[in-house]
Short mmCIF file of N, CA and C in Angstrom, two decimals:
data_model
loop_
_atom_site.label_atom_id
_atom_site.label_comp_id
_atom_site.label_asym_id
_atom_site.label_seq_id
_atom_site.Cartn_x
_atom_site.Cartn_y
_atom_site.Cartn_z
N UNK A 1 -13.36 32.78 5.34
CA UNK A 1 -12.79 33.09 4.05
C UNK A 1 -11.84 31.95 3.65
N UNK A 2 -11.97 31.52 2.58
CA UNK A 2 -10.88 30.50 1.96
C UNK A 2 -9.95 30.84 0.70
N UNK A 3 -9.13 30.19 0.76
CA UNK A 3 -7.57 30.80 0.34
C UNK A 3 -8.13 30.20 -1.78
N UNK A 4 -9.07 29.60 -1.33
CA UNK A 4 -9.55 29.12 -3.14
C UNK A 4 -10.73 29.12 -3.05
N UNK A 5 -11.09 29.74 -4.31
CA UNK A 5 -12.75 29.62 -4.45
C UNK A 5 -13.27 28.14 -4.76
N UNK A 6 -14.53 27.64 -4.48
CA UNK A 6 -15.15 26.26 -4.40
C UNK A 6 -15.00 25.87 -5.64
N UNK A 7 -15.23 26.30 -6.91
CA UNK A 7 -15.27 25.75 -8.24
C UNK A 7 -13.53 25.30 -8.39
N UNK A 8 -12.55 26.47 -8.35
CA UNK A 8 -10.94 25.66 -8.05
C UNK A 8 -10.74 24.64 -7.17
N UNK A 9 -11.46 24.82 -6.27
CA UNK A 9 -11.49 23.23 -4.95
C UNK A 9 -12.21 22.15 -5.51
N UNK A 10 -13.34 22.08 -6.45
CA UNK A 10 -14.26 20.95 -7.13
C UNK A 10 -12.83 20.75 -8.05
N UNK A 11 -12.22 21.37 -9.04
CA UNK A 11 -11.61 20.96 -9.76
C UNK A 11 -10.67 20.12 -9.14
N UNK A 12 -9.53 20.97 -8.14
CA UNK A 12 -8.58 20.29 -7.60
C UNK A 12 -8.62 18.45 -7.25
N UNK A 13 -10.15 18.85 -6.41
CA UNK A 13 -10.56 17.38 -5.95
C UNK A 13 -10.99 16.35 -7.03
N UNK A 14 -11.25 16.75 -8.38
CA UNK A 14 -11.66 15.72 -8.86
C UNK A 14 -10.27 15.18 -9.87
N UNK A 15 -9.52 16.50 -10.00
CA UNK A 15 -7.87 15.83 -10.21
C UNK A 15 -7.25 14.90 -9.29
N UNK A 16 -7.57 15.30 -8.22
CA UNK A 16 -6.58 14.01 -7.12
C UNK A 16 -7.72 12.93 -6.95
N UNK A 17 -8.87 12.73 -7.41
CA UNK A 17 -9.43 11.63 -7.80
C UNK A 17 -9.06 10.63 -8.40
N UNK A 18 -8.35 11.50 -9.44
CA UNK A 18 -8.11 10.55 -11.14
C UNK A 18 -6.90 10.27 -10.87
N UNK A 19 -5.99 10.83 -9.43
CA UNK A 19 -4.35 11.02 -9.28
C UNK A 19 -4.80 9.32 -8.41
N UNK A 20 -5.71 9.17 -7.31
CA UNK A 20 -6.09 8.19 -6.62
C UNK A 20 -6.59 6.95 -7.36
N UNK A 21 -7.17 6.93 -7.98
CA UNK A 21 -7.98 6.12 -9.02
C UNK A 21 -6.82 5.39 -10.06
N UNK A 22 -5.80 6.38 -10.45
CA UNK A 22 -4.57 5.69 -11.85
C UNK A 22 -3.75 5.18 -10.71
N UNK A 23 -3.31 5.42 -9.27
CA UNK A 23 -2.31 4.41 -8.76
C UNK A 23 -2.65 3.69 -7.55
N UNK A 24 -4.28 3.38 -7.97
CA UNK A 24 -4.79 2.15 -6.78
C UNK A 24 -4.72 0.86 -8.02
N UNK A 25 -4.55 -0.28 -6.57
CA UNK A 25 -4.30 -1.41 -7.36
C UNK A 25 -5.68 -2.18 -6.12
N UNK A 26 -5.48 -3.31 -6.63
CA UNK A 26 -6.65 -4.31 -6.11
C UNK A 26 -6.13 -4.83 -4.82
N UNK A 27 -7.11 -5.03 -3.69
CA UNK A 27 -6.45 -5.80 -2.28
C UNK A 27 -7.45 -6.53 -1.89
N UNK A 28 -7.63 -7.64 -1.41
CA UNK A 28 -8.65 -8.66 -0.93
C UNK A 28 -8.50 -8.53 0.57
N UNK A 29 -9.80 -8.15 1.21
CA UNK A 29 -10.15 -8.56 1.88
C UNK A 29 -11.04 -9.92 2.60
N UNK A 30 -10.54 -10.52 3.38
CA UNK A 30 -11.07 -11.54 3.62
C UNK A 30 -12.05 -11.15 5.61
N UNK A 31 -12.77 -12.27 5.21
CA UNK A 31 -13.72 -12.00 6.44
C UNK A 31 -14.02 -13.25 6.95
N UNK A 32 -14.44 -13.48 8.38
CA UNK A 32 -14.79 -14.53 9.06
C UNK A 32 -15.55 -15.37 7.99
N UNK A 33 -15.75 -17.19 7.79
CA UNK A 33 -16.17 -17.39 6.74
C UNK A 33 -17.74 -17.41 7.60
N UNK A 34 -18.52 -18.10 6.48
CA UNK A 34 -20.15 -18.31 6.93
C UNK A 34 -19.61 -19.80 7.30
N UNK A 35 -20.67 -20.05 8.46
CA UNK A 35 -20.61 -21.81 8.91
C UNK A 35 -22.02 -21.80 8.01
N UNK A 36 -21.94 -22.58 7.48
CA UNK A 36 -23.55 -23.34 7.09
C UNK A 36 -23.55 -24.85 7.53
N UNK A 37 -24.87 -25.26 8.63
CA UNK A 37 -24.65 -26.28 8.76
C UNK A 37 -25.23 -27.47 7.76
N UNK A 38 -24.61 -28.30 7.17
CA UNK A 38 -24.85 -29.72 6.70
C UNK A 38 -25.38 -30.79 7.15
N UNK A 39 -25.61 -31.17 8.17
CA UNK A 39 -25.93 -32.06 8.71
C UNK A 39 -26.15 -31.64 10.35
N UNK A 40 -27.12 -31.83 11.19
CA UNK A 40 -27.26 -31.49 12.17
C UNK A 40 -26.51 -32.95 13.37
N UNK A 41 -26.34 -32.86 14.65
CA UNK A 41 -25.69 -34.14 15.22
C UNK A 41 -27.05 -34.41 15.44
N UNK A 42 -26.88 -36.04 16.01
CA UNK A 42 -27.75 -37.18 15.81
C UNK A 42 -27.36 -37.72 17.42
N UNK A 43 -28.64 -37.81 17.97
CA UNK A 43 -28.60 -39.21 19.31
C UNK A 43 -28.26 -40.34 18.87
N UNK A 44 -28.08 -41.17 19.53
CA UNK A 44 -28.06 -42.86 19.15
C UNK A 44 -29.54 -42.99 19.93
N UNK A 45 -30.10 -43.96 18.98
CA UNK A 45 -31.34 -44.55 19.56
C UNK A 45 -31.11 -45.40 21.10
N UNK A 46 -32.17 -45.71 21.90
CA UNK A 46 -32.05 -46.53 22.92
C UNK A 46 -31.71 -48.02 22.50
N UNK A 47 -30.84 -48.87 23.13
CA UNK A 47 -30.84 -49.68 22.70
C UNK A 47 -29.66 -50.19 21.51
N UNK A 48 -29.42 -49.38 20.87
CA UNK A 48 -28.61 -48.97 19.02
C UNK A 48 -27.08 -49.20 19.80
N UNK A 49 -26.07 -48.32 19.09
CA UNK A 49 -25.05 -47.85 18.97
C UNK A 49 -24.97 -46.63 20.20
N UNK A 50 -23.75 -46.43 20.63
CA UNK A 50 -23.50 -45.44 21.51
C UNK A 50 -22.80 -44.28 21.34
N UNK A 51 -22.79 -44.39 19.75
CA UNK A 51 -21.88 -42.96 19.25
C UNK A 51 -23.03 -42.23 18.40
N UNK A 52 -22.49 -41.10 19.01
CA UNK A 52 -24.26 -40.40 18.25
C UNK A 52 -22.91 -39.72 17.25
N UNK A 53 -23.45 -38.93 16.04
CA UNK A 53 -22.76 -38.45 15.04
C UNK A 53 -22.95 -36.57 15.17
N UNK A 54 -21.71 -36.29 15.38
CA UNK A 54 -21.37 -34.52 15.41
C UNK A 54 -21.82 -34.32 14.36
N UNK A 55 -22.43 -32.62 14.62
CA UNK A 55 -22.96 -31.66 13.02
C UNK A 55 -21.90 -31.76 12.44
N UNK A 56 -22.14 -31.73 11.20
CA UNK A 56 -20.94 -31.34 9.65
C UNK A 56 -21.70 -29.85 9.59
N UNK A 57 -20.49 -29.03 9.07
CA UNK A 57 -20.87 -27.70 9.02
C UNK A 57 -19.70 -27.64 7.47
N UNK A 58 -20.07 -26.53 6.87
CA UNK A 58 -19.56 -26.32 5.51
C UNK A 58 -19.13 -24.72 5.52
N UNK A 59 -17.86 -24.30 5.70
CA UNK A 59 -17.69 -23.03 5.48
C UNK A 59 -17.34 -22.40 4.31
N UNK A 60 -18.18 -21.38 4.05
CA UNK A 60 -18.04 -20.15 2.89
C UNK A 60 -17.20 -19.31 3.24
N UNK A 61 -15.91 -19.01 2.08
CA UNK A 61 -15.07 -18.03 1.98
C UNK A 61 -16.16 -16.42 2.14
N UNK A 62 -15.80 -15.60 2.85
CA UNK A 62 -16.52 -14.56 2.77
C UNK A 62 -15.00 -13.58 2.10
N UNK A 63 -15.14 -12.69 1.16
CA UNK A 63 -14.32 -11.87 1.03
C UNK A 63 -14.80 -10.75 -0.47
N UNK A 64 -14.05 -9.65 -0.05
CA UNK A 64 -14.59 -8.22 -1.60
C UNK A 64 -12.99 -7.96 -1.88
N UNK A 65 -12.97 -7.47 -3.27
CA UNK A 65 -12.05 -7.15 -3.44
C UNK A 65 -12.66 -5.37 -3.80
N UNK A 66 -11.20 -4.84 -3.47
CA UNK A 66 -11.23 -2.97 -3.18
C UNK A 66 -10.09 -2.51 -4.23
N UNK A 67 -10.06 -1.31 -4.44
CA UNK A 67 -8.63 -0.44 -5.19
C UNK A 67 -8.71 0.44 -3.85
N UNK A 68 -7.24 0.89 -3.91
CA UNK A 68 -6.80 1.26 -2.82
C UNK A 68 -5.19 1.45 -3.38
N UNK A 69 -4.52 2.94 -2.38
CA UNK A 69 -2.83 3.15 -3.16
C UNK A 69 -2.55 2.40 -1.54
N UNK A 70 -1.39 1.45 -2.24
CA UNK A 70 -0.52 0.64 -1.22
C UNK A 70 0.70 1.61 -1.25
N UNK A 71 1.39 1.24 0.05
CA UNK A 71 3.02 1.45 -0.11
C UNK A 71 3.88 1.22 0.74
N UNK A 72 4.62 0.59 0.83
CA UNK A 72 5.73 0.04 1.33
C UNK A 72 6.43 1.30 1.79
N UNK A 73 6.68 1.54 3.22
CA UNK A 73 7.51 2.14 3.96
C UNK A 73 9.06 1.79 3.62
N UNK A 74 9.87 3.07 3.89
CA UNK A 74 11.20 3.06 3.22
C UNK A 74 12.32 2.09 4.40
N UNK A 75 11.51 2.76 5.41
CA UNK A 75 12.17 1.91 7.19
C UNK A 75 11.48 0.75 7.23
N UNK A 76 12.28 -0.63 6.50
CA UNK A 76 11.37 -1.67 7.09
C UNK A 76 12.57 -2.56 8.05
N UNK A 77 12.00 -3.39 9.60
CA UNK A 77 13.15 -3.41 10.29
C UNK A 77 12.55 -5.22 10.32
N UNK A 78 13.82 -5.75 10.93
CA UNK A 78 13.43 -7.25 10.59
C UNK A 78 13.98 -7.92 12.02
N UNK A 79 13.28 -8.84 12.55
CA UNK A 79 14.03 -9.42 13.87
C UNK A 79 14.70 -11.07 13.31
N UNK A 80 16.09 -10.82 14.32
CA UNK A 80 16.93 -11.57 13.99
C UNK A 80 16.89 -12.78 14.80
N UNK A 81 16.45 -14.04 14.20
CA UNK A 81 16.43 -15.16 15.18
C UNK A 81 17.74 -15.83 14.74
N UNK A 82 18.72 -15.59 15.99
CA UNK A 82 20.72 -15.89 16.04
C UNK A 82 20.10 -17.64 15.85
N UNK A 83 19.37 -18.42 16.91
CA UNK A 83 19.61 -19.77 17.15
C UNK A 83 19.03 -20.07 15.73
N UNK A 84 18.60 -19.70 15.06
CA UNK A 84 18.49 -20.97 14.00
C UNK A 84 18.65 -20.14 12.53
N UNK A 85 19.38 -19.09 12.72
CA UNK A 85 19.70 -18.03 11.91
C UNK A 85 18.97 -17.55 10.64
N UNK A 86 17.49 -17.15 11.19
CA UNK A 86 16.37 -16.88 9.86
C UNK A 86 16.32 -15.35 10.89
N UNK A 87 16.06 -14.53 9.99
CA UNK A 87 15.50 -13.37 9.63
C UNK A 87 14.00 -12.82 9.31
N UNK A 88 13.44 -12.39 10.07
CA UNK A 88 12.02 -12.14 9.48
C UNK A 88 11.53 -10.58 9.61
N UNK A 89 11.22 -10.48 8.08
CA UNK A 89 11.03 -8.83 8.04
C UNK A 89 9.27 -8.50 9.12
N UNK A 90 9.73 -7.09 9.58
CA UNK A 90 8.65 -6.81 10.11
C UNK A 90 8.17 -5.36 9.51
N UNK A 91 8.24 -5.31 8.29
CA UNK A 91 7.58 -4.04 7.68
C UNK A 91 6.46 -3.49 7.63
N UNK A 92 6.08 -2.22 7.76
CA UNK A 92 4.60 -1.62 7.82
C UNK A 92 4.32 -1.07 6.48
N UNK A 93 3.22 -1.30 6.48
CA UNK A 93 2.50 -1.20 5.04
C UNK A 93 1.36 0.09 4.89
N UNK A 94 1.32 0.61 4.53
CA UNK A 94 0.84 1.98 4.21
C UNK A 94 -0.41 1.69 3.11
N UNK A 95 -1.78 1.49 3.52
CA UNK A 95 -2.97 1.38 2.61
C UNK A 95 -4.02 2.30 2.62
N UNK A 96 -4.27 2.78 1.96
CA UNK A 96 -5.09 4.38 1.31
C UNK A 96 -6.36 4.13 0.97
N UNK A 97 -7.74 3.76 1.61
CA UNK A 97 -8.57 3.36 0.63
C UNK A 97 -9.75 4.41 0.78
N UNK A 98 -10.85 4.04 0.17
CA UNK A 98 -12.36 5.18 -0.13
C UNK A 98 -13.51 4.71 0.83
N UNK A 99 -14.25 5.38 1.15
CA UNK A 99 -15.10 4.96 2.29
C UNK A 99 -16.26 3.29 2.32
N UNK A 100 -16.62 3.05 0.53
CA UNK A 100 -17.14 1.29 0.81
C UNK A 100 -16.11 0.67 1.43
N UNK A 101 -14.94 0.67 1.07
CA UNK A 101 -13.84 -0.57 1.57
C UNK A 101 -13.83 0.15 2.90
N UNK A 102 -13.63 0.93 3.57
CA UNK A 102 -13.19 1.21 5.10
C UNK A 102 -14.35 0.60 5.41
N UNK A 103 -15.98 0.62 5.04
CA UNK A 103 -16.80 0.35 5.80
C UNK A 103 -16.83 -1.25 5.79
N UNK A 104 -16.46 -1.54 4.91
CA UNK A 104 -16.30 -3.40 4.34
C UNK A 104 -15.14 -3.53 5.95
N UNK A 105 -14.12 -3.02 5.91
CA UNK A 105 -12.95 -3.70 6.73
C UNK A 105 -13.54 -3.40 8.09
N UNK A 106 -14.13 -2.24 8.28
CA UNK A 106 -14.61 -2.27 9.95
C UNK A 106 -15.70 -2.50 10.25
N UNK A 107 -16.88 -3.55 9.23
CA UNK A 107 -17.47 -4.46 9.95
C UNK A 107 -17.39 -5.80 9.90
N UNK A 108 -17.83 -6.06 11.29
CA UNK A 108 -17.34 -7.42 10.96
C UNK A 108 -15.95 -8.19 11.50
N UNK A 109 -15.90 -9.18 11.70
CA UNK A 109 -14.13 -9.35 11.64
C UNK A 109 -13.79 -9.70 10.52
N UNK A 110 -12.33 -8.68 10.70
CA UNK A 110 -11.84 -8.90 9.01
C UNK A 110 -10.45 -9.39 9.50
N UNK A 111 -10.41 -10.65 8.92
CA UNK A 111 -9.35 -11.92 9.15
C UNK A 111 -7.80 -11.39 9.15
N UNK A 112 -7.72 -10.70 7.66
CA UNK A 112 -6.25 -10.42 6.64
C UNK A 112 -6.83 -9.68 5.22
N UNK A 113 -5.67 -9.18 5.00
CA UNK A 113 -5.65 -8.34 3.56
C UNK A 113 -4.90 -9.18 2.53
N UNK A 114 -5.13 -9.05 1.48
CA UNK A 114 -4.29 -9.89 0.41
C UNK A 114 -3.81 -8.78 -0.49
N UNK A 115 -2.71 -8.76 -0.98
CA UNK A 115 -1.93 -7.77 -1.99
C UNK A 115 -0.99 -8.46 -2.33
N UNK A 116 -0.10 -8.67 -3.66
CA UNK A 116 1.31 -8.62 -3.65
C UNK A 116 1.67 -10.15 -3.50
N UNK A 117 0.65 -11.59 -3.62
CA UNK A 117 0.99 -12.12 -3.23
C UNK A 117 1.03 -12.70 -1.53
N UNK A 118 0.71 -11.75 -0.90
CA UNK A 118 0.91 -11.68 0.61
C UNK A 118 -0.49 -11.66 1.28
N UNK A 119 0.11 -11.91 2.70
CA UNK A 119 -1.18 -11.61 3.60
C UNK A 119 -0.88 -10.49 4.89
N UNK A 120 -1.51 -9.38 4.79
CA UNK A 120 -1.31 -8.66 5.88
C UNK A 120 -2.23 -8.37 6.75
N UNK A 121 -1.89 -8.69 8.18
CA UNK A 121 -2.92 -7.86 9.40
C UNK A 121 -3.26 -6.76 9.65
N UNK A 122 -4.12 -6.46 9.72
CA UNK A 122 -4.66 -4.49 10.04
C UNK A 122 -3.90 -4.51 11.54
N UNK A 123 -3.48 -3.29 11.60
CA UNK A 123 -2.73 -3.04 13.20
C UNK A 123 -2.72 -1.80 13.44
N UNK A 124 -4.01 -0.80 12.78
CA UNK A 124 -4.47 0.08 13.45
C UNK A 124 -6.02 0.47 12.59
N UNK A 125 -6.50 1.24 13.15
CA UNK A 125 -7.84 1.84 12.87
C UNK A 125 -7.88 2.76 11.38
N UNK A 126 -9.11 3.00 10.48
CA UNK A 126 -9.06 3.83 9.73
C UNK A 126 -9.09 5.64 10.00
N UNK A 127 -7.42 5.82 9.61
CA UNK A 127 -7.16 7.04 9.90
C UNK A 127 -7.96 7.96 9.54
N UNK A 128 -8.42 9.22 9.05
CA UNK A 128 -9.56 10.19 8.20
C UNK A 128 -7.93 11.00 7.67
N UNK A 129 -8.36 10.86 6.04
CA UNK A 129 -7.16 11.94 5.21
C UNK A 129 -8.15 12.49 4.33
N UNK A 130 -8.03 14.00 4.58
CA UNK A 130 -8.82 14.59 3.73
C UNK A 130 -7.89 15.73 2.76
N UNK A 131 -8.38 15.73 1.51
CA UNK A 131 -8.03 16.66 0.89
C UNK A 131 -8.69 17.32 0.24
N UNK A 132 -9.28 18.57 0.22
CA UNK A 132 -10.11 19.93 -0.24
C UNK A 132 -11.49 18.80 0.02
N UNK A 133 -12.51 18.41 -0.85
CA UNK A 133 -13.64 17.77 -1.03
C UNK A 133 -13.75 16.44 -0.65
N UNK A 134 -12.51 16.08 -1.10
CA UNK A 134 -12.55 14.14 -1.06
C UNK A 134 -11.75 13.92 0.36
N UNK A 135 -12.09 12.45 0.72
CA UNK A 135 -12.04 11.75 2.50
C UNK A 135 -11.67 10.59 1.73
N UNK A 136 -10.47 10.33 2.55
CA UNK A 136 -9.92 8.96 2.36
C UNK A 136 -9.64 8.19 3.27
N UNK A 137 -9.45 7.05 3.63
CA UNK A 137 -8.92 6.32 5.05
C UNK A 137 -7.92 5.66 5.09
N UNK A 138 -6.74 5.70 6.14
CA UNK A 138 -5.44 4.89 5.89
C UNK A 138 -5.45 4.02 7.29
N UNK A 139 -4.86 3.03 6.58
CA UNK A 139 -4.99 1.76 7.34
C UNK A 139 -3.10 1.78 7.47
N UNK A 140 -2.52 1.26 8.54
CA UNK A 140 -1.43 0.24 8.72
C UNK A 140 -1.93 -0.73 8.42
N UNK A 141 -0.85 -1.80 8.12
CA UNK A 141 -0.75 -2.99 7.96
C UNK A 141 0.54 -3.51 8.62
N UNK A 142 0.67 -5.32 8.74
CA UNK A 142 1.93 -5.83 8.87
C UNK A 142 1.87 -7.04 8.52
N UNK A 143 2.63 -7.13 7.79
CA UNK A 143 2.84 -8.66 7.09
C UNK A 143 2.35 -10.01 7.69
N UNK A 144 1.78 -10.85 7.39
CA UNK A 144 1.90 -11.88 8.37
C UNK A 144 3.05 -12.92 8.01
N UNK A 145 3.44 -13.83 9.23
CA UNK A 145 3.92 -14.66 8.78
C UNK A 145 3.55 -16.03 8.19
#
């Protein structure tokens, strides 16, 4: 027995759709690039030169961009380097996204996230957040330096 009938649960869910959808913003993911090779290496002939010539290889940016709700944790803590007196924040980042982008970020190696100007590392797995109908996935993040 459930505490709402399915047609109030279709509704609910497709309100926190439109609640998900108005405060996702855009985040780049980036991915290992493609090597394509350019030029293959070369022997030196008998006789010739004794430097044979290394492959040239040409790498492709691989990366998608996603919507997704970001958010900045209220506790962000920063380690203090005394000898040369810089500060560097170590804040965790709170990212909300829909199941193409979770499946985009966990295949594959995925390098860094882009948001905000910034670049952040994934530093944990896609959580499962569900609410009535709809599945969402939350990622940590942490800044890089």
């Amino acid at each position: 027995m459930s505490l709402i009938s399915p047609s109030v649960a279709a509704s609910f869910s497709a309100e926190f759709e439109k609640f998900f959808d108005y405060f996702s913003r855009d985040f780049v993911v980036n991915k290992e690039p493609l090597k394509v090779l350019v030029s293959p290496a070369t022997t030196p002939l008998f006789g010739y030169e004794t430097q044979s010539t290394p492959a040239a290889y040409n790498y492709i940016p691989v990366q998608a961009t996603f919507k997704g709700r970001i958010s900045y944790n209220k506790k962000q803590s920063e380690d203090i380097l005394t000898d040369v007196r810089v500060s560097i924040a170590r804040g965790i980042v709170t990212l909300v996204v829909k199941e193409p982008a979770k499946n985009y970020i966990d295949t594959g190696t995925t390098l860094n996230i882009e948001f905000d100007g910034k670049t952040f590392n994934k530093i944990t797995s896609g959580g499962v957040r569900k609410y009535l109908n709809n599945t969402y996935y939350q990622y940590y993040l942490e800044e890089t330096k």
